[in-house]
Amino acid sequence: MKQSSVVDLLLLLLTIAVLATPAFSDLVLSKVERRIDVTSQFARVTKTLKVVNPGSESVSEFMLIFPKFLGNNLAYLSVKTKRPVANLSVKKADPKGIPDSISVYSVGLPKTLSKGDTLTLEVVATFTNVLQPFPEKITQGEIHLVMLQESSQYLSPYTVESQSLSIKLPNARIESYSKLENTKLQGSELKYGPYKNLSPFSYSPIVVHFESKAAFSVAEKLVREIEVSHWGNVQVTEHYNVVHRGAQLKGEFSRLDFQARPNPRGASAFRHLLARLPPRAHSIYYRDDIGNISTSEMQSDSKKTELLIEPRFPLFGGWKTFFTIGYGLPLSDFLFASEGKRFVNISFGSPMIDLVTEKLIVQVVLPEGSKDISVTTPFAVKQSREIKYSHLDIAGRPVVVLEKDNVVLDHNQHIQVYYKFSNINLLSEPLMLISGFFVLFITCIIYTRADFSISKSSPTYLAKLQWDEVLATLQEVQSIIQKCLAAHDKLEASLRDLSRTGDIQTCKAARKSTDSLLKDLSKELKPLQGFLQSSPSASHISPKVEELVVKEKELQEKLMAKHTTVVEGYEKKSSGRDIENRIASQQQKIIALRQEIEDLLEFIDEI
Amino acid sequence: MGGKSEPAKSESMATTTTSPDLINSSFFSFKSLKLKTKQQELLLRIAILGLVYILAFIARLFSVLRYESMIHEFDPYFNYRTTLFLTEKGFYEFWNWFDSESWYPLGRIIGGTLYPGLMVTAALIYWALRFLRFFVHIREVCVLTAPFFASNTTLVAYFFGKEIWDTGAGLVAAVLIAICPGYISRSVAGSYDNEAVAIFALLLTFYLFVKAVNTGSLAWALGSAFGYFYMVSAWGGYVFIINLVPLYVLVLLITGRYSMRLYIAYNCMYILGMLLAMQIRFVGFQHVQSGEHMGAMGVFLLMQVFYFLDWVKYQLNDTKLFQTFLRITVTSAILVGGIALGVGTASGYISPWTGRFYSLLDPTYAKDHIPIIASVSEHQPTAWSSFMFDYHILLFLFPAGLYFCFKRLSDATIFIVMYGLTSLYFAGVMVRLILVATPAVCLISAIAVSATVKNLTSLLRTKQKVSQTGSTKGAGSSKASSKVTLDQSQPFQKNGAIALLVGVFYLLSRYAIHCTWVTSEAYSSPSIVLAARGAHGNRILFDDYREAYYWLRQNTPTDAKIMSWWDYGYQITAMGNRTVIVDNNTWNNTHIATVGRAMSSNEDEAYEIMRSLDVNYVLVVFGGVTGYSSDDINKFLWMVRIGGGVFPVIKEPDYLVNGEFRVDKGASPKMLNCLMYKLCYYRFGELTTEYGKPPGYDRARGGEIGNKDIKLEHLEEAYTTSNWIVRIYRVKPPTNRL
């Protein structure tokens, strides 16, 4: 037995004996039924109290007391009345005259109890750390035994007329239990009582020593980050520091024994943790400091998503691990609007079943630009504010930090975070990205267009400028030649039309327009040629250009000659064959010239 | 008849040539958008480069898709750990970091014994991204550093190829290097190692130096010096640069290609590069004091002599007099240099070549003298198959490229030829140096591909024209007629060219397929997580390493000292966050030998050694259950050799039976009772690993073990991973004396 708890108990008994004048009203509990469920790692106590006020004074307050060693481990306490169903407010009280070894909670009654009134209270209390492993260290093969200390009599500041206690033990070995009068063990249920007419502050300690197969998984610290994105996602990231709080492993861990079939040894370890996530959870991941953990399974249906995760190694007593799970939830399931405000309505506690959290920190990250933030929680939590920077944030996102110690499954109730957010803020990040790229492209454009040379008079710079000019001129020459060639083609086309329709007039008109066009073009060509000749850096190109122009002229002449011949032939109404024979030689020359011109053009193109 | 058919033909041809213009005139809006040929070419080039840049990046992401975004292998874990430290604590803390978590009880001065280039690069990228408001995790930056730099390398390869040959060769080089397995093997996502940035730095330095030699510009030489500085800060392979560049300069001098451009480029690069390199603490004064760097200094002095001789030659007009002067100066310069080197070496001012350097020049040196170098698989001589595996078609494009280089010899091609030949020699000596040879092989092969394709296509193009002019019945010029005769001499030229082109593209596409296959199958495994196929074709992951390291991290005292073979040292410190005795930075051979000795002694002796080293846990890697062959038992002989190299008590023959290494009943008694054997096979004799085989059947070695009844006296099993790959033992405190 733990030394401290023994001292606690002795102290408690002593003070109860010493307690002289009760500072409490004269209520009487006509019937008390207590059920303690210790099938899991915590003790869940359900009490039904029938309260009668026999005195003359009306009472509006009811006191619940626990011995300190239980009170310190009280994780959750709720008091309800059955008719009408209502939750009663509970707060920790510190009345005078009560010794330190007792924790007192005061319950505000729904209506004052006047003389003779009765009221039935349903009390649910969850205690963590009350199942003490005993022995404290076991080997791999041994079974896990724990010990529960309680009182067979209900500790109360009021007189109890009738009471009973039943303890629900796991369906396994029971090593020993305190045998008092009226003690019965039925299967896995241990019963004490009923006991009648007990004076206030009656206390009779009992100890139950039994095997527990429950996972003693405790999160020493759990940080839940709930990030709300108005783009349609609520991202939940949970960082767990899990430890096995059962009896510590001593000696070897043998993998062979652990894996042995049919009798594996290592019953005290747990391998899995089950998380019950909200429905439609997606993009689930499970990792730790050093990477992804591949041992997890997921099942989902319309009601829930179940995630079974297996830590990297089985957890024996005293072993620790750290991991992170994360999942996305559809925003529409959790974000609502009321009275011009939006609110996130999301579960407070961890989705892990059978996990006790010693320190829970919930961080609700709201979108950048949220204002007027307020929080409502069903129970008291410590609140603070932070700023978090995420991708593309400038001002940072406001974070509501909620902290609570000793959290159990009963705390999985919804909290509401209210805030104001304008939809225009949604656009700020895409706009930032767009403007970023815009600036990038603009700088590129400016860089390629602008002239950044330092010395504007250096010979290389001048040469470069000149060369650019030469290239530009060349480009112009090329385009003009191309135009000429196009004009030639038009001429050829007109000839073809002529052979088809025999319309000499249109053909002549085409000739005329082409003539004038070609004249204009050759006029344009003149200054360019002159420039190329004068420019020193174009010295190796200008002969080619010269040649090109000469060839083009020649081609023009030949084409004109051919045109004239054909038109004349038609005017003379010569036979087609005759005309063809006449132009055959010209035709060959034209093709050859054309080829040469194209070669030259290609050559210039490659400069 | 012929006359009749010809005009028809020419007419049809005229229509075909006019058709583009007709289209343009009919869609006038397109005509204004039509780019000039130059612009078209530029656009194409940029588009290709952009695609290659992206391709190089995504080809390296197989491992992230197959596994996860994680750091691979061994050394990268150290780099990751130091980068994490750098980003958390800042540069000065990093620079002055004394790491007490490794080499217990000696510790390690991290800042002075690493190449910080990689970590600083990753940290700068990380800080830059944070500044741009991208709050990424440093791990992601580290994982993607290698692909990012591989992409940058393709750009450098393009410019380099452009410098030594032409743009076409540059583009081909960029494509080839983007997917070359020899490079990918060291630069997949997660392979966060020095080589990841070093190859980029290496190629950049070479490119800038060649550019400097080609232009004689101080600016490029300065750039090259900074490139060299980056290389020195990133990887020990910088020694290659500081020897290759002087060698190249020497060759140029001998072949009479000395020029003022060379003088400027080399002097600037050498002096500035040396001064900058001295800023790296790990290199320090080696530049002026170590034998490996003396070649560069010698060539530097020789350059001055050449310059001086040039000046004298200019002053003296008498050639005979100059010849005598030349002889005297050269002899005396060589004499003085030789004496200085001799005195320096004798007095110990100049350190002799290190073992690593020797082992590079002589492949058999390490095997006889430095077992710790020889024990690393990547330091083994390269097999032909791995050349084929890593280079594929480049292996025979390389000689072709050399041919083209010799055909068009210039300063730049001499450089690439020398780079290619020397690095290929080193690649033959050590497997891992295939990496250094890869850029050269890619560049030279790119020259071959580009030159071949260019020749073939030009052949095709001229052929068409010749046929056109040929049809004009001798009216063409003399040039055309010569082509006609050429055409007649090789009647199937056009078809041949087409066939060859198809062949080239077929080969290149095979290359692309091979590279993708190799990348996905061979080089994308993180080697931390092992994957296997199950009986039903499903994928089974063995994540035992991380399981064990994470167990150490969570469930051992924070000051626990872990003893393991040095291979796992970096991983234990990075993932397990615990102190190790030895790690992959094999700086202290004696310490490693001590661990090797402990592993190969019997339990009592080993216990003494472990007590003296304050060891709390011993970690061994064991593949007997899964059939994982690179475990500690298979590495055991190296432990014996390295241990025996320092402690002659350990003798290799004691562990062998008739020169054979075995673990079954026929094994030597020393083997059956050494610590490593006991730790690996503790309680293994009770386990049935394979159906139809006796218990204690070792699947990695395919035999039943010889010692099934192992009792441990001073150690106890602390943890064994689910597939038994990693086994951790706790060293018990000494029992109280009565």
Coordinates of C-alpha atoms in Angstrom, one line a residue, chain A residues 257-518:
Chain A
D257 CA 7.3 -14.5 -25.0
F258 CA 5.3 -11.6 -26.2
Q259 CA 4.7 -13.2 -29.6
A260 CA 4.4 -16.7 -28.3
R261 CA 1.4 -18.6 -29.3
P262 CA -0.8 -19.9 -27.7
N263 CA 0.3 -18.3 -24.4
P264 CA 1.6 -14.9 -25.1
R265 CA 3.0 -13.2 -22.0
G266 CA 2.6 -9.5 -21.6
A267 CA -1.1 -9.1 -20.7
S268 CA -0.4 -5.9 -18.8
A269 CA 0.7 -4.1 -21.9
F270 CA -1.6 -2.4 -24.3
R271 CA -1.0 -2.3 -28.1
H272 CA -3.8 -0.3 -29.4
L273 CA -5.7 2.9 -28.9
L274 CA -9.0 3.5 -30.4
A275 CA -10.1 7.0 -31.5
R276 CA -13.7 7.6 -32.4
L277 CA -13.5 10.5 -34.8
P278 CA -16.5 12.5 -36.0
P279 CA -18.2 11.3 -39.2
R280 CA -16.8 12.4 -42.5
A281 CA -13.3 12.8 -41.1
H282 CA -10.8 12.6 -43.9
S283 CA -7.1 12.9 -44.7
I284 CA -6.2 11.1 -41.5
Y285 CA -2.6 10.8 -40.6
Y286 CA -0.7 9.2 -37.8
R287 CA 3.0 10.1 -37.2
D288 CA 5.6 11.0 -34.6
D289 CA 8.8 12.9 -34.4
I290 CA 10.6 10.6 -36.7
G291 CA 8.1 9.9 -39.3
N292 CA 4.9 8.2 -40.3
I293 CA 3.6 5.2 -38.4
S294 CA 2.1 2.7 -40.7
T295 CA 0.2 0.6 -38.2
S296 CA -3.2 2.0 -38.0
E297 CA -6.6 1.0 -39.3
M298 CA -9.6 3.0 -40.1
Q299 CA -13.3 2.1 -40.4
S300 CA -15.9 4.6 -41.2
D301 CA -19.6 4.8 -41.7
S302 CA -22.1 7.6 -41.6
K303 CA -22.2 7.8 -37.9
K304 CA -18.6 7.8 -36.9
T305 CA -15.0 7.2 -38.1
E306 CA -13.1 4.7 -36.0
L307 CA -9.3 4.9 -36.1
L308 CA -7.4 2.1 -34.4
I309 CA -3.8 3.1 -33.9
E310 CA -1.0 1.0 -32.8
P311 CA 2.0 2.8 -31.3
R312 CA 5.4 1.8 -32.6
F313 CA 5.9 -0.6 -29.6
P314 CA 3.5 -2.2 -27.1
L315 CA 3.3 -0.1 -24.0
F316 CA 4.2 -1.8 -20.8
G317 CA 3.9 -0.2 -17.4
G318 CA 5.9 2.9 -17.2
W319 CA 6.7 3.0 -20.9
K320 CA 6.0 6.2 -22.8
T321 CA 5.4 7.2 -26.3
F322 CA 4.6 10.3 -28.2
F323 CA 2.6 10.6 -31.4
T324 CA 0.5 12.9 -33.5
I325 CA -2.7 12.3 -35.3
G326 CA -4.4 14.7 -37.6
Y327 CA -7.6 14.7 -39.6
G328 CA -9.7 17.1 -41.6
L329 CA -13.4 17.6 -41.0
P330 CA -15.9 19.3 -43.3
L331 CA -16.5 22.8 -42.2
S332 CA -20.2 22.7 -42.6
D333 CA -20.5 20.2 -39.8
F334 CA -18.9 22.4 -37.3
L335 CA -19.3 26.0 -38.2
F336 CA -22.6 27.8 -37.6
A337 CA -23.9 31.3 -37.6
S338 CA -26.0 33.1 -35.1
E339 CA -26.8 36.7 -34.6
G340 CA -24.2 38.0 -37.0
K341 CA -21.5 36.0 -35.5
R342 CA -20.1 32.7 -36.5
F343 CA -19.3 30.0 -34.0
V344 CA -17.4 26.7 -34.1
N345 CA -19.1 24.0 -32.2
I346 CA -16.6 21.2 -31.6
S347 CA -15.8 18.6 -29.0
F348 CA -13.5 19.6 -26.3
G349 CA -11.8 16.3 -25.2
S350 CA -9.8 13.7 -27.0
P351 CA -11.5 11.3 -29.3
M352 CA -9.5 8.4 -27.8
I353 CA -11.6 6.0 -25.8
D354 CA -10.2 4.9 -22.5
L355 CA -7.7 7.7 -22.3
V356 CA -7.3 9.9 -19.3
T357 CA -5.7 13.2 -20.1
E358 CA -3.7 14.9 -17.3
K359 CA -3.2 18.1 -19.1
L360 CA -5.3 19.1 -22.1
I361 CA -4.6 22.1 -24.1
V362 CA -7.1 23.0 -26.8
Q363 CA -6.0 25.6 -29.3
V364 CA -8.7 26.8 -31.6
V365 CA -7.0 28.6 -34.5
L366 CA -9.4 31.0 -36.2
P367 CA -8.9 32.5 -39.6
E368 CA -6.7 35.5 -40.0
G369 CA -8.8 38.7 -39.4
S370 CA -11.3 37.2 -37.0
K371 CA -12.7 39.6 -34.4
D372 CA -14.8 39.7 -31.2
I373 CA -13.8 36.3 -30.1
S374 CA -15.6 34.7 -27.2
V375 CA -15.8 31.2 -25.8
T376 CA -18.5 29.2 -24.0
T377 CA -17.7 25.9 -22.3
P378 CA -19.8 23.6 -20.3
F379 CA -17.2 23.5 -17.5
A380 CA -14.6 25.8 -16.2
V381 CA -11.3 26.0 -18.2
K382 CA -8.3 28.3 -18.2
Q383 CA -8.4 30.6 -21.2
S384 CA -5.7 32.6 -23.0
R385 CA -5.0 34.0 -26.4
E386 CA -2.1 33.5 -28.8
I387 CA -1.2 34.4 -32.3
K388 CA -0.2 31.7 -34.8
Y389 CA 1.5 32.2 -38.1
S390 CA 0.7 29.9 -40.9
H391 CA 1.2 30.0 -44.6
L392 CA 0.9 33.4 -46.1
D393 CA -0.1 35.1 -42.9
I394 CA 0.8 38.6 -42.2
A395 CA -1.0 39.6 -39.0
G396 CA -1.2 36.0 -37.8
R397 CA -4.2 34.0 -36.8
P398 CA -5.9 34.5 -33.4
V399 CA -5.7 31.4 -31.3
V400 CA -8.0 30.6 -28.4
V401 CA -6.1 28.5 -25.9
L402 CA -8.1 26.5 -23.4
E403 CA -6.4 24.5 -20.7
K404 CA -7.8 21.9 -18.4
D405 CA -6.3 19.3 -16.1
N406 CA -7.5 15.8 -15.5
V407 CA -9.8 15.3 -18.4
V408 CA -11.8 12.1 -18.9
L409 CA -14.4 10.9 -21.4
D410 CA -17.2 12.7 -19.6
H411 CA -15.6 16.0 -20.7
N412 CA -16.2 15.2 -24.4
Q413 CA -18.8 17.9 -24.6
H414 CA -19.0 20.6 -27.2
I415 CA -17.5 24.0 -26.8
Q416 CA -18.4 27.0 -28.8
V417 CA -16.0 29.7 -30.0
Y418 CA -17.8 32.7 -31.4
Y419 CA -16.1 35.2 -33.7
K420 CA -16.8 37.7 -36.4
F421 CA -15.2 37.2 -39.8
S422 CA -15.8 39.0 -43.1
N423 CA -15.7 36.9 -46.2
I424 CA -13.6 39.4 -48.1
N425 CA -10.6 38.4 -45.9
L426 CA -10.8 35.1 -47.6
L427 CA -9.5 36.6 -50.8
S428 CA -6.5 38.2 -49.3
E429 CA -4.2 35.2 -49.5
P430 CA -5.0 34.3 -53.2
L431 CA -4.6 38.0 -54.0
M432 CA -1.2 38.0 -52.3
L433 CA -0.1 35.0 -54.3
I434 CA -1.4 36.6 -57.5
S435 CA 0.3 39.9 -56.8
G436 CA 3.5 38.0 -56.0
F437 CA 3.6 36.3 -59.3
F438 CA 2.6 39.5 -61.0
V439 CA 5.5 41.3 -59.5
L440 CA 7.8 38.5 -60.5
F441 CA 6.7 38.6 -64.1
I442 CA 6.9 42.4 -64.2
T443 CA 10.4 42.3 -62.9
C444 CA 11.3 39.8 -65.6
I445 CA 9.8 42.0 -68.3
I446 CA 11.6 45.0 -67.0
Y447 CA 14.8 43.1 -66.7
T448 CA 14.7 41.9 -70.3
R449 CA 13.5 45.2 -71.7
A450 CA 15.6 47.6 -69.8
D451 CA 19.2 48.4 -70.4
F452 CA 21.3 47.8 -67.3
S453 CA 24.8 48.3 -68.7
I454 CA 26.9 50.6 -66.5
S455 CA 29.1 52.1 -69.1
K456 CA 27.2 53.4 -72.1
S457 CA 30.3 54.4 -74.0
S458 CA 32.3 51.2 -73.8
P459 CA 33.2 49.7 -77.2
T460 CA 31.6 46.3 -76.4
Y461 CA 28.3 48.0 -75.5
L462 CA 28.3 50.1 -78.6
A463 CA 29.2 47.1 -80.7
K464 CA 26.3 45.3 -79.1
L465 CA 23.9 48.1 -79.9
Q466 CA 25.1 48.2 -83.5
W467 CA 24.7 44.5 -83.8
D468 CA 21.2 44.7 -82.5
E469 CA 20.5 47.3 -85.1
V470 CA 21.9 45.1 -87.8
L471 CA 19.8 42.3 -86.7
A472 CA 16.7 44.5 -86.7
T473 CA 17.5 45.6 -90.2
L474 CA 18.1 42.1 -91.4
Q475 CA 14.7 41.2 -90.0
E476 CA 13.2 44.0 -92.0
V477 CA 15.0 42.9 -95.2
Q478 CA 13.7 39.4 -94.7
S479 CA 10.2 40.5 -94.2
I480 CA 10.4 42.7 -97.4
I481 CA 11.8 39.8 -99.4
Q482 CA 9.0 37.6 -98.0
K483 CA 6.5 40.2 -99.2
C484 CA 8.1 40.2 -102.6
L485 CA 7.8 36.5 -102.8
A486 CA 4.2 36.7 -101.8
A487 CA 3.6 39.2 -104.6
H488 CA 5.3 36.8 -107.0
D489 CA 3.0 34.1 -105.8
K490 CA 0.0 36.3 -106.4
L491 CA 1.2 36.9 -109.9
E492 CA 1.5 33.2 -110.5
A493 CA -1.9 32.7 -109.1
S494 CA -3.3 35.3 -111.5
L495 CA -1.7 33.3 -114.3
R496 CA -3.4 30.2 -113.2
D497 CA -6.7 32.0 -113.0
L498 CA -6.1 33.2 -116.5
S499 CA -5.5 29.6 -117.8
R500 CA -8.7 28.6 -116.1
T501 CA -11.0 31.5 -116.9
G502 CA -9.3 33.2 -119.8
D503 CA -10.0 36.6 -118.2
I504 CA -7.1 38.8 -119.5
Q505 CA -8.3 42.0 -117.9
T506 CA -8.1 40.8 -114.3
C507 CA -4.8 39.3 -115.0
K508 CA -3.5 42.6 -116.3
A509 CA -4.9 44.4 -113.3
A510 CA -3.2 42.0 -111.0
R511 CA 0.0 42.6 -112.9
K512 CA -0.4 46.3 -112.4
S513 CA -1.0 46.2 -108.7
T514 CA 1.9 43.8 -108.2
D515 CA 4.1 46.0 -110.2
S516 CA 3.4 49.0 -108.0
L517 CA 3.7 46.9 -104.8
L518 CA 7.1 45.6 -105.9

